[in-house]
Coordinates of C-alpha atoms in Angstrom, one line a residue:
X1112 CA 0.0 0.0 0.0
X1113 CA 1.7 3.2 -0.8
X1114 CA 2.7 5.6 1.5
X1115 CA 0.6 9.3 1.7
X1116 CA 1.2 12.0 4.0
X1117 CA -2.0 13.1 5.3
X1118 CA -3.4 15.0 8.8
X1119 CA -3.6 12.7 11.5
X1120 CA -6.0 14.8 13.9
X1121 CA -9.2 16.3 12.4
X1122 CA -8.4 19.9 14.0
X1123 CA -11.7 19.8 16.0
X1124 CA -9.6 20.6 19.0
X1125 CA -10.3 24.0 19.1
X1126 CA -10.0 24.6 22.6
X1127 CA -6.2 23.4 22.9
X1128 CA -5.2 25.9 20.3
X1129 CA -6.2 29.0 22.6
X1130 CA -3.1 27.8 24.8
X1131 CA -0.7 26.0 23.0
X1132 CA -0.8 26.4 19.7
X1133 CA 1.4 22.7 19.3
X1134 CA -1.5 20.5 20.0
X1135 CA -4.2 22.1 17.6
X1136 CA -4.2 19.1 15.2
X1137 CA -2.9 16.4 17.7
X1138 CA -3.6 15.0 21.3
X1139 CA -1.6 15.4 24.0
X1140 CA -0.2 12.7 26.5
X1141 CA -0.9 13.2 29.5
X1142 CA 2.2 10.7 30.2
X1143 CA 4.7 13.4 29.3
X1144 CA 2.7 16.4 30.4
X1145 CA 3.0 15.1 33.9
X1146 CA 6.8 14.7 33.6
X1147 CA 7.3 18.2 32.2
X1148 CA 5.0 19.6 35.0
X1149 CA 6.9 17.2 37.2
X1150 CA 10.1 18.9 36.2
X1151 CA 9.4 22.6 36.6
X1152 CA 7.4 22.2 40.2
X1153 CA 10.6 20.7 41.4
X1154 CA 13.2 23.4 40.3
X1155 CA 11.0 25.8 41.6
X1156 CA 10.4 24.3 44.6
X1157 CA 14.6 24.3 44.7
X1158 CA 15.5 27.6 43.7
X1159 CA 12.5 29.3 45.8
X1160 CA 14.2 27.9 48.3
X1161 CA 17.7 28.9 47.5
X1162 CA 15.8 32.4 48.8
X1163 CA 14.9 31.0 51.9
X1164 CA 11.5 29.9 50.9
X1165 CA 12.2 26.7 52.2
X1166 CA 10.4 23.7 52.9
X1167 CA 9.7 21.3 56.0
X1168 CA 12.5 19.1 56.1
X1169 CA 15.0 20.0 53.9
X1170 CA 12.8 18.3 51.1
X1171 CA 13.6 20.7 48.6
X1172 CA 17.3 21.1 48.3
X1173 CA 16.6 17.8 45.9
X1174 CA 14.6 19.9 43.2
X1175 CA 17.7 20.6 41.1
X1176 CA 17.0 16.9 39.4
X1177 CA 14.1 18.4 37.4
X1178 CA 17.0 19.8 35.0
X1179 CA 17.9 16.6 34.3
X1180 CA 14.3 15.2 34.0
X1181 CA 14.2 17.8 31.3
X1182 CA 17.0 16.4 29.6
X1183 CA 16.0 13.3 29.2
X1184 CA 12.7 14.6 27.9
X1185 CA 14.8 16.9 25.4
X1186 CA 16.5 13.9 24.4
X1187 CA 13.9 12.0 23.6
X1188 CA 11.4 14.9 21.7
X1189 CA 13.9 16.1 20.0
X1190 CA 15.6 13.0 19.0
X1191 CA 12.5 11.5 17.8
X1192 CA 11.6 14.7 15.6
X1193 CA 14.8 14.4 14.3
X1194 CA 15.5 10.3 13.6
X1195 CA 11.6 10.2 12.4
X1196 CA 12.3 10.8 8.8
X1197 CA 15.6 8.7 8.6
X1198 CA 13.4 6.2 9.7
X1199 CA 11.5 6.5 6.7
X1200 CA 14.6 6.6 4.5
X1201 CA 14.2 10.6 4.2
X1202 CA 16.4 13.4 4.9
X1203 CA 16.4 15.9 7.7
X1204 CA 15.3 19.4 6.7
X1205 CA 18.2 21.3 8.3
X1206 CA 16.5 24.5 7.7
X1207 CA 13.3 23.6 8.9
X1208 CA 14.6 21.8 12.0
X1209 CA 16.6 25.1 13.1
X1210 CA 14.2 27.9 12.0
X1211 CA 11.5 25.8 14.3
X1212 CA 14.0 26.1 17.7
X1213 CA 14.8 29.5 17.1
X1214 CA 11.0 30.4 17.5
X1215 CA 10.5 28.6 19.8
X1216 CA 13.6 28.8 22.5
X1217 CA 15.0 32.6 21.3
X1218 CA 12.4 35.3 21.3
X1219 CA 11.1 34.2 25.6
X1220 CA 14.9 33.8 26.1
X1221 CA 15.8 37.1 24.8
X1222 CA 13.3 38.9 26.4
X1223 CA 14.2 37.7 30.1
X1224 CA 17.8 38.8 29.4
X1225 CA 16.9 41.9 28.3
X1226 CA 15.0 42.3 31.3
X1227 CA 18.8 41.1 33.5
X1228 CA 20.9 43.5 31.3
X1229 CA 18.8 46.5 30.9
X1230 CA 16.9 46.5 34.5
X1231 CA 19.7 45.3 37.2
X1232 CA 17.2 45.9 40.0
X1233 CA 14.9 43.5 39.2
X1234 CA 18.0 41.1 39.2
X1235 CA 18.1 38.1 42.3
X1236 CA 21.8 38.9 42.3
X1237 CA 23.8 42.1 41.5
X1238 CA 26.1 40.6 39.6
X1239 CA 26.3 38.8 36.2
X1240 CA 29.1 36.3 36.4
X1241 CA 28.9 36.0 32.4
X1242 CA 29.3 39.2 29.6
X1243 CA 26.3 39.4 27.2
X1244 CA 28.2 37.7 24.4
X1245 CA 28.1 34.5 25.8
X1246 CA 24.5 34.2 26.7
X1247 CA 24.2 35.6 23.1
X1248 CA 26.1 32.7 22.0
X1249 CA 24.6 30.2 24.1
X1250 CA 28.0 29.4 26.0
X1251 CA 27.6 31.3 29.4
X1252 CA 27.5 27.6 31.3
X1253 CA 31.4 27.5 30.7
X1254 CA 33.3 28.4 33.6
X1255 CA 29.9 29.6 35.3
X1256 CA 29.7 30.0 39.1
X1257 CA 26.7 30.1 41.2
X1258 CA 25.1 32.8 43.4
X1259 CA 25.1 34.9 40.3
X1260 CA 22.1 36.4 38.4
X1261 CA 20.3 34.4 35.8
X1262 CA 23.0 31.8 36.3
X1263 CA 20.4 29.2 36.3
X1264 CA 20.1 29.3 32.2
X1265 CA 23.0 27.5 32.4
X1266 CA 20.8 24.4 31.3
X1267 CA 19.5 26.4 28.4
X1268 CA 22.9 26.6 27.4
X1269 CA 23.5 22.9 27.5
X1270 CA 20.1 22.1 25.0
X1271 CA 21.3 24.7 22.8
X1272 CA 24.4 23.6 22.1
X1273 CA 23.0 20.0 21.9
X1274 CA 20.5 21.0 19.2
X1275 CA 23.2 22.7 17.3
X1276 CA 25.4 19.3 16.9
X1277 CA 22.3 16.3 17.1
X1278 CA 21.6 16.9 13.5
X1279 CA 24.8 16.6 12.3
X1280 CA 25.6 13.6 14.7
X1281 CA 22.6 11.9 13.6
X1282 CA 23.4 12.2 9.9
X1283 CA 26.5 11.1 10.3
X1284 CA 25.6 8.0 12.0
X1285 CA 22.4 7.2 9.9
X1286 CA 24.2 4.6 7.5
X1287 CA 26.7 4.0 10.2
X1288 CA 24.7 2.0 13.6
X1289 CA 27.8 0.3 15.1
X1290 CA 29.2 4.1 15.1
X1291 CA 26.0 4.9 16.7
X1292 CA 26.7 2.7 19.1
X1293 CA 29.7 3.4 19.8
X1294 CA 29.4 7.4 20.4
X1295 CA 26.9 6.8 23.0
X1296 CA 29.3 4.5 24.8
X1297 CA 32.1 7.3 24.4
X1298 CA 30.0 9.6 25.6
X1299 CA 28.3 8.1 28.6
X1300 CA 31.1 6.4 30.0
X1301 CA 34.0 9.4 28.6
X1302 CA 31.9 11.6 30.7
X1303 CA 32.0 9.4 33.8
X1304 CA 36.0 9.5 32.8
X1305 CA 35.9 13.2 32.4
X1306 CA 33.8 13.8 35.7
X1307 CA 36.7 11.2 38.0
X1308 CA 39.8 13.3 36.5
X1309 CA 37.7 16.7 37.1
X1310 CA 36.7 15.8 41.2
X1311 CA 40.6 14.9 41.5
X1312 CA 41.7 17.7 39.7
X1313 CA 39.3 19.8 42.4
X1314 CA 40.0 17.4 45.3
X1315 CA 40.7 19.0 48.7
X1316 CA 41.1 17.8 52.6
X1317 CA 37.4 17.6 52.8
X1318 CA 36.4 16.6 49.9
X1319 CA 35.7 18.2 46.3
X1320 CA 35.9 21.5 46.1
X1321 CA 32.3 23.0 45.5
X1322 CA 33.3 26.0 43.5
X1323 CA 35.5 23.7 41.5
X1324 CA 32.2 21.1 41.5
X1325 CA 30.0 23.9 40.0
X1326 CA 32.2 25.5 37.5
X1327 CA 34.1 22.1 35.2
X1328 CA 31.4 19.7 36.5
X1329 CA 27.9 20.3 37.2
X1330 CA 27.3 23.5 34.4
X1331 CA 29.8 22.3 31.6
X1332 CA 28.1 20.6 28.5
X1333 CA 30.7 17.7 27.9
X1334 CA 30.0 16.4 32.0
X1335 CA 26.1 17.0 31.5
X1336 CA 25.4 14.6 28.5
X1337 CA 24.3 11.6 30.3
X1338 CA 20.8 12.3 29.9
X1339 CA 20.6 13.3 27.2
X1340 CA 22.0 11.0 24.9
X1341 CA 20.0 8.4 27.2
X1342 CA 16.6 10.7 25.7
X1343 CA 18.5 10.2 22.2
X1344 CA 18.6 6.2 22.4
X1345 CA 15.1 5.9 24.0
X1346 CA 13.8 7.8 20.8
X1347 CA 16.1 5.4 18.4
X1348 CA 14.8 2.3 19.8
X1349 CA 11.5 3.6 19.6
X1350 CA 12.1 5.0 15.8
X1351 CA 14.1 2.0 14.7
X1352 CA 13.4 -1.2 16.7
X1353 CA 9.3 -0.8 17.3
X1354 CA 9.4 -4.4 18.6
X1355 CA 12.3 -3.4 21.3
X1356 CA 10.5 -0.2 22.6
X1357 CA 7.0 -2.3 23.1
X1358 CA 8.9 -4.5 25.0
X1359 CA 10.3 -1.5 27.4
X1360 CA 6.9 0.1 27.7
X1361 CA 5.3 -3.7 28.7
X1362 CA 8.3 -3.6 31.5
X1363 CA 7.4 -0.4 32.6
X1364 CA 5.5 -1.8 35.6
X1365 CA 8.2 -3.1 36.8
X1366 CA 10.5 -0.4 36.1
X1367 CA 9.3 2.7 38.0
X1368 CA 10.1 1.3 41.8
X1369 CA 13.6 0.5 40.4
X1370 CA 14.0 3.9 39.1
X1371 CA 13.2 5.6 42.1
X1372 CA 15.3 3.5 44.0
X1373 CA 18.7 4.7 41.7
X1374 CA 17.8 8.2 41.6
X1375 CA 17.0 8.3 45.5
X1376 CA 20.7 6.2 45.6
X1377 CA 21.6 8.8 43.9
X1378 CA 20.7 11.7 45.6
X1379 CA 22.1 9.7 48.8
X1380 CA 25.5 9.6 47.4
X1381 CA 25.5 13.5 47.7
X1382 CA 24.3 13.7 51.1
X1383 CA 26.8 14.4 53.5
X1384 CA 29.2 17.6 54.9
X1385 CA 31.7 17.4 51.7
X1386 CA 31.2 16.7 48.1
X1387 CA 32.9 13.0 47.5
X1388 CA 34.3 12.3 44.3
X1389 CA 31.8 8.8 44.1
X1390 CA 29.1 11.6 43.6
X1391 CA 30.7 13.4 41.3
X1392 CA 31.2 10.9 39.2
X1393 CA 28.0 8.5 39.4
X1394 CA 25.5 10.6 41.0
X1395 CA 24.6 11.9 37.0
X1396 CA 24.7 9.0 35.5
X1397 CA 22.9 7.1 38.1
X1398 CA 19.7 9.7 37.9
X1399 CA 19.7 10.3 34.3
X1400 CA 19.6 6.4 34.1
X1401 CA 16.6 7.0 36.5
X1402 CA 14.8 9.4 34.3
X1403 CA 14.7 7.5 31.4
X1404 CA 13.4 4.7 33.0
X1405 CA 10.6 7.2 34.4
X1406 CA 10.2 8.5 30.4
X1407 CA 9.1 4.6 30.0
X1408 CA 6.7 4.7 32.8
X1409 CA 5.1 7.5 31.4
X1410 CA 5.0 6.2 27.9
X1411 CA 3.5 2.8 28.7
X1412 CA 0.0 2.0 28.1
X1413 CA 0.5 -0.4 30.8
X1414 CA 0.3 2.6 33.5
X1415 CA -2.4 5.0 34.1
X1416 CA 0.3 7.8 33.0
X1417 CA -0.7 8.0 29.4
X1418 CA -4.3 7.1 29.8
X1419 CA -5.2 9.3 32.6
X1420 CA -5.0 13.3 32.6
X1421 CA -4.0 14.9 36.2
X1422 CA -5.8 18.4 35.9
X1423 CA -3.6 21.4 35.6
X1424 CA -0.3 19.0 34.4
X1425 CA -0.9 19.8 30.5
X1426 CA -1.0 23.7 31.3
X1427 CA 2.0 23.7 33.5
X1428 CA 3.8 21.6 30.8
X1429 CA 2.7 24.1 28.6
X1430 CA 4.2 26.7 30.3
X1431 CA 7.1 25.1 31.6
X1432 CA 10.1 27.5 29.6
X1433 CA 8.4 30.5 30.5
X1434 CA 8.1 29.2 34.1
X1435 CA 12.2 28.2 33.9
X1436 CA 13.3 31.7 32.5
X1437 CA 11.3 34.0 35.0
X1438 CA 11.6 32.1 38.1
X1439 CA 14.2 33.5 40.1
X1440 CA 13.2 37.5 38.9
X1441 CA 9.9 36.8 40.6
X1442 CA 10.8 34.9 43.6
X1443 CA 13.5 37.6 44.5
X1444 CA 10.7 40.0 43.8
X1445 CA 8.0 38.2 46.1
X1446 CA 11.3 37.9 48.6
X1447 CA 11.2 41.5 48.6
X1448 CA 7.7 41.9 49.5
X1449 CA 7.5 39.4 52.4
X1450 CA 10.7 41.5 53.5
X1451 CA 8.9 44.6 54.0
X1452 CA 5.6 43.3 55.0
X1453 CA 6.8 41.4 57.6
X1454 CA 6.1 37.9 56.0
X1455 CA 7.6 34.4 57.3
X1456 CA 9.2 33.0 54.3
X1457 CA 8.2 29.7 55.4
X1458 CA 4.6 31.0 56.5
X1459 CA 2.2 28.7 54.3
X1460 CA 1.0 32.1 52.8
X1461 CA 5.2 32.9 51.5
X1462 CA 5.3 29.3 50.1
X1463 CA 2.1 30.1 47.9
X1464 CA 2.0 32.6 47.0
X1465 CA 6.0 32.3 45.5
X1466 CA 4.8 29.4 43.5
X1467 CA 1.3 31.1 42.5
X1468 CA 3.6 34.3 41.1
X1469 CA 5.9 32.3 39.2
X1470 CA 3.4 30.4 37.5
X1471 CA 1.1 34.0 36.9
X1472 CA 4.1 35.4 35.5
X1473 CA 4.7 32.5 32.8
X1474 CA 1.8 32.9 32.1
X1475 CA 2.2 36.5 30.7
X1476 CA 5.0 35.6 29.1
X1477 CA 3.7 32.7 27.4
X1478 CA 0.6 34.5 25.9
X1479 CA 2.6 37.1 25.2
X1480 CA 6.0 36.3 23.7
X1481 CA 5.6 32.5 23.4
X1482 CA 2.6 31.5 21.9
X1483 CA 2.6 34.9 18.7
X1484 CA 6.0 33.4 18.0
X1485 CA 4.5 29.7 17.9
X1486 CA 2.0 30.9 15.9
X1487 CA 4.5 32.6 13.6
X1488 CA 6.0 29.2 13.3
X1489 CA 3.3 27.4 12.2
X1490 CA 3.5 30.1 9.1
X1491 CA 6.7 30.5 8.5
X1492 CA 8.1 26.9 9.2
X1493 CA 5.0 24.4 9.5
X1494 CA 5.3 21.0 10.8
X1495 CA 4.9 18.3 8.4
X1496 CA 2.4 15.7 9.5
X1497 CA 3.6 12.4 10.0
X1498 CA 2.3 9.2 8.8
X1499 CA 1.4 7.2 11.9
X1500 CA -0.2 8.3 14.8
X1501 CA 2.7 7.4 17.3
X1502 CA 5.1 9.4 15.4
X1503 CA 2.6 12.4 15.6
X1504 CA 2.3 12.3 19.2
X1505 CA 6.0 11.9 20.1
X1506 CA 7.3 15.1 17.8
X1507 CA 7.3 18.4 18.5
X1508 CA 6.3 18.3 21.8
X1509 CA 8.6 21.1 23.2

């Protein structure tokens, strides 16, 4: 039976396309909606407290693994957008490909850092640790230090840089799998390599240095791949060996507890007074592993995950970047307003309303920045529909 190209979705969804214009010929799954939302609750739970909205318990100072939950979503969207036609024996439209991430990562990205450069009150620290060019460039995680304003698109950094080099990668290795193979083993294990001579190269009498931690090994690119490349190879196997993903979805049931057992392992292996180089070196790996186990879980019609919608998760996935880029600008402003009124930051009313006025402020600047621009998009650089159903509900999600 020949092969057509033909909409998948009658665009009867009408309703979707008032919020995110992505999902106004195709469903969404709830599956990876609940990650996404998973992923941004976290890190702002973690950097709100950072600012002393802090929780019961100490329970937050693990919200910085939502970065790497959005890795291995990254991985796995835009690895599956990308390999989908060289599954199909087609070619990736370069221009396409890159026209699409500019409008959709640049003009909510450029916005925010006007805001840093051009208004340095509103800043959560006085001082920019990076010069303009490099967050122009995309490279101010290189040699980046903490406690520094709007240090925390570091990670935006990271994807950027990935995006530019996965097309090229992929076409490279397209007629070449055991080289596929083979890179992925380079670069997972090379950065477990790169990560042990980095904690000795920062190794003091207590321990790795944490300044030394935070510059060459938690914000560099080439020590931050892990997941990744693990989203990559989740979206190959999926792409390429159909029969080998079913089989990981119909495991999924048994896969979640195991996950949360290595990324809690994890997260134990940095507990402690001093930084030990064992959690330099496998605490990553050990939670991106996690993660894409967890990307299974939520991908499996096995689980309730992709069947079952958890209100509110599809709109906070939906405004997720905007959410990322603005967070600390408002939660050093809402800082400043418990300040002089006298508020408790851990008062019930502080931890709110921080997490209400982050998610407000997305909000604007979703309607407002994001969504024109992924309207513009859709005109200027349309999505071409895909010809099964799976591949239209795995692409373009982000």
């Amino acid at each position: 039976m020949p092969e057509t190209e033909t909409p998948l979705r009658s665009k009867t969804r009408r309703g979707e396309l008032g919020v995110d214009p992505r999902f106004h010929d195709r469903e969404r799954q709830p599956g990876l909606d609940l990650l996404r939302a998973l992923a941004i609750v976290v890190v702002v739970i973690y950097h709100a407290a950072l600012f002393g909205f802090k929780l019961p318990g100490r329970v937050d100072r693990f919200g910085w693994i939502g970065v790497d939950l959005f890795f291995v979503l990254s991985g796995y969207l835009i690895g599956g957008q990308l390999l989908a036609p060289l599954a199909r024996d087609r070619r990736i439209n370069l221009g396409r490909f890159f026209a699409r991430r500019a409008l959709r990562i640049m003009p909510a990205y450029f916005v925010v850092l006007a805001i840093y450069f051009l208004l340095p009150s509103w800043r959560e620290y006085p001082e920019m640790s990076q010069p303009l060019w490099k967050f122009l460039l995309s490279v101010q995680n290189i040699a980046l230090h903490g406690g520094t304003a709007f240090s925390h698109a570091w990670s935006l950094a990271v994807e950027d840089q990935f995006y530019l080099a996965l097309p090229f990668i992929l076409l490279f290795v397209n007629r070449r799998p055991r080289a596929a193979i083979i890179i992925t083993i380079v670069i997972v294990f090379g950065g477990s390599a790169l990560r042990t001579f980095l904690a000795y190269q920062n190794l003091g009498e207590d321990g790795v240095n944490f300044r030394g931690f935070q510059a060459w090994i938690y914000y560099p690119t080439w020590t931050r791949l892990d997941p990744l490349v693990w989203g990559v190879a989740l979206a190959a196997i999926e792409k390429f060996r159909p029969q080998w993903w079913q089989s990981l979805t119909n495991l999924a049931r048994w896969l979640w507890l195991p996950a949360l057992a290595l990324i809690s392992y994890a997260l134990w292996l940095g507990e402690g007074d001093h930084l030990s180089v064992a959690a330099c070196v496998w605490q990553f790996s050990f939670i991106a592993l996690g993660m894409a186990a967890l990307l299974i879980c939520g991908q499996s019609p096995r689980l309730p995950f992709r069947r079952v919608a958890i209100p509110g998760a599809a709109f906070i996935a939906s405004i997720a970047y905007s959410a990322y880029l603005v967070q600390k600008l408002v939660i050093h402003c809402v800082g400043r307003f418990c300040f002089d009124h006298n508020i408790s930051l851990t008062s019930v009313p502080a931890l709110l309303g921080v997490e209400l006025c982050v998610y407000v402020a997305a909000t604007l600047l979703f309607l407002t920045v994001e969504r024109p621009f992924l309207l513009l998009r859709q005109r200027l650089a349309p999505r071409k529909y895909a010809l099964t159903a799976d591949h239209a509900d795995n692409t373009d999600r982000i």
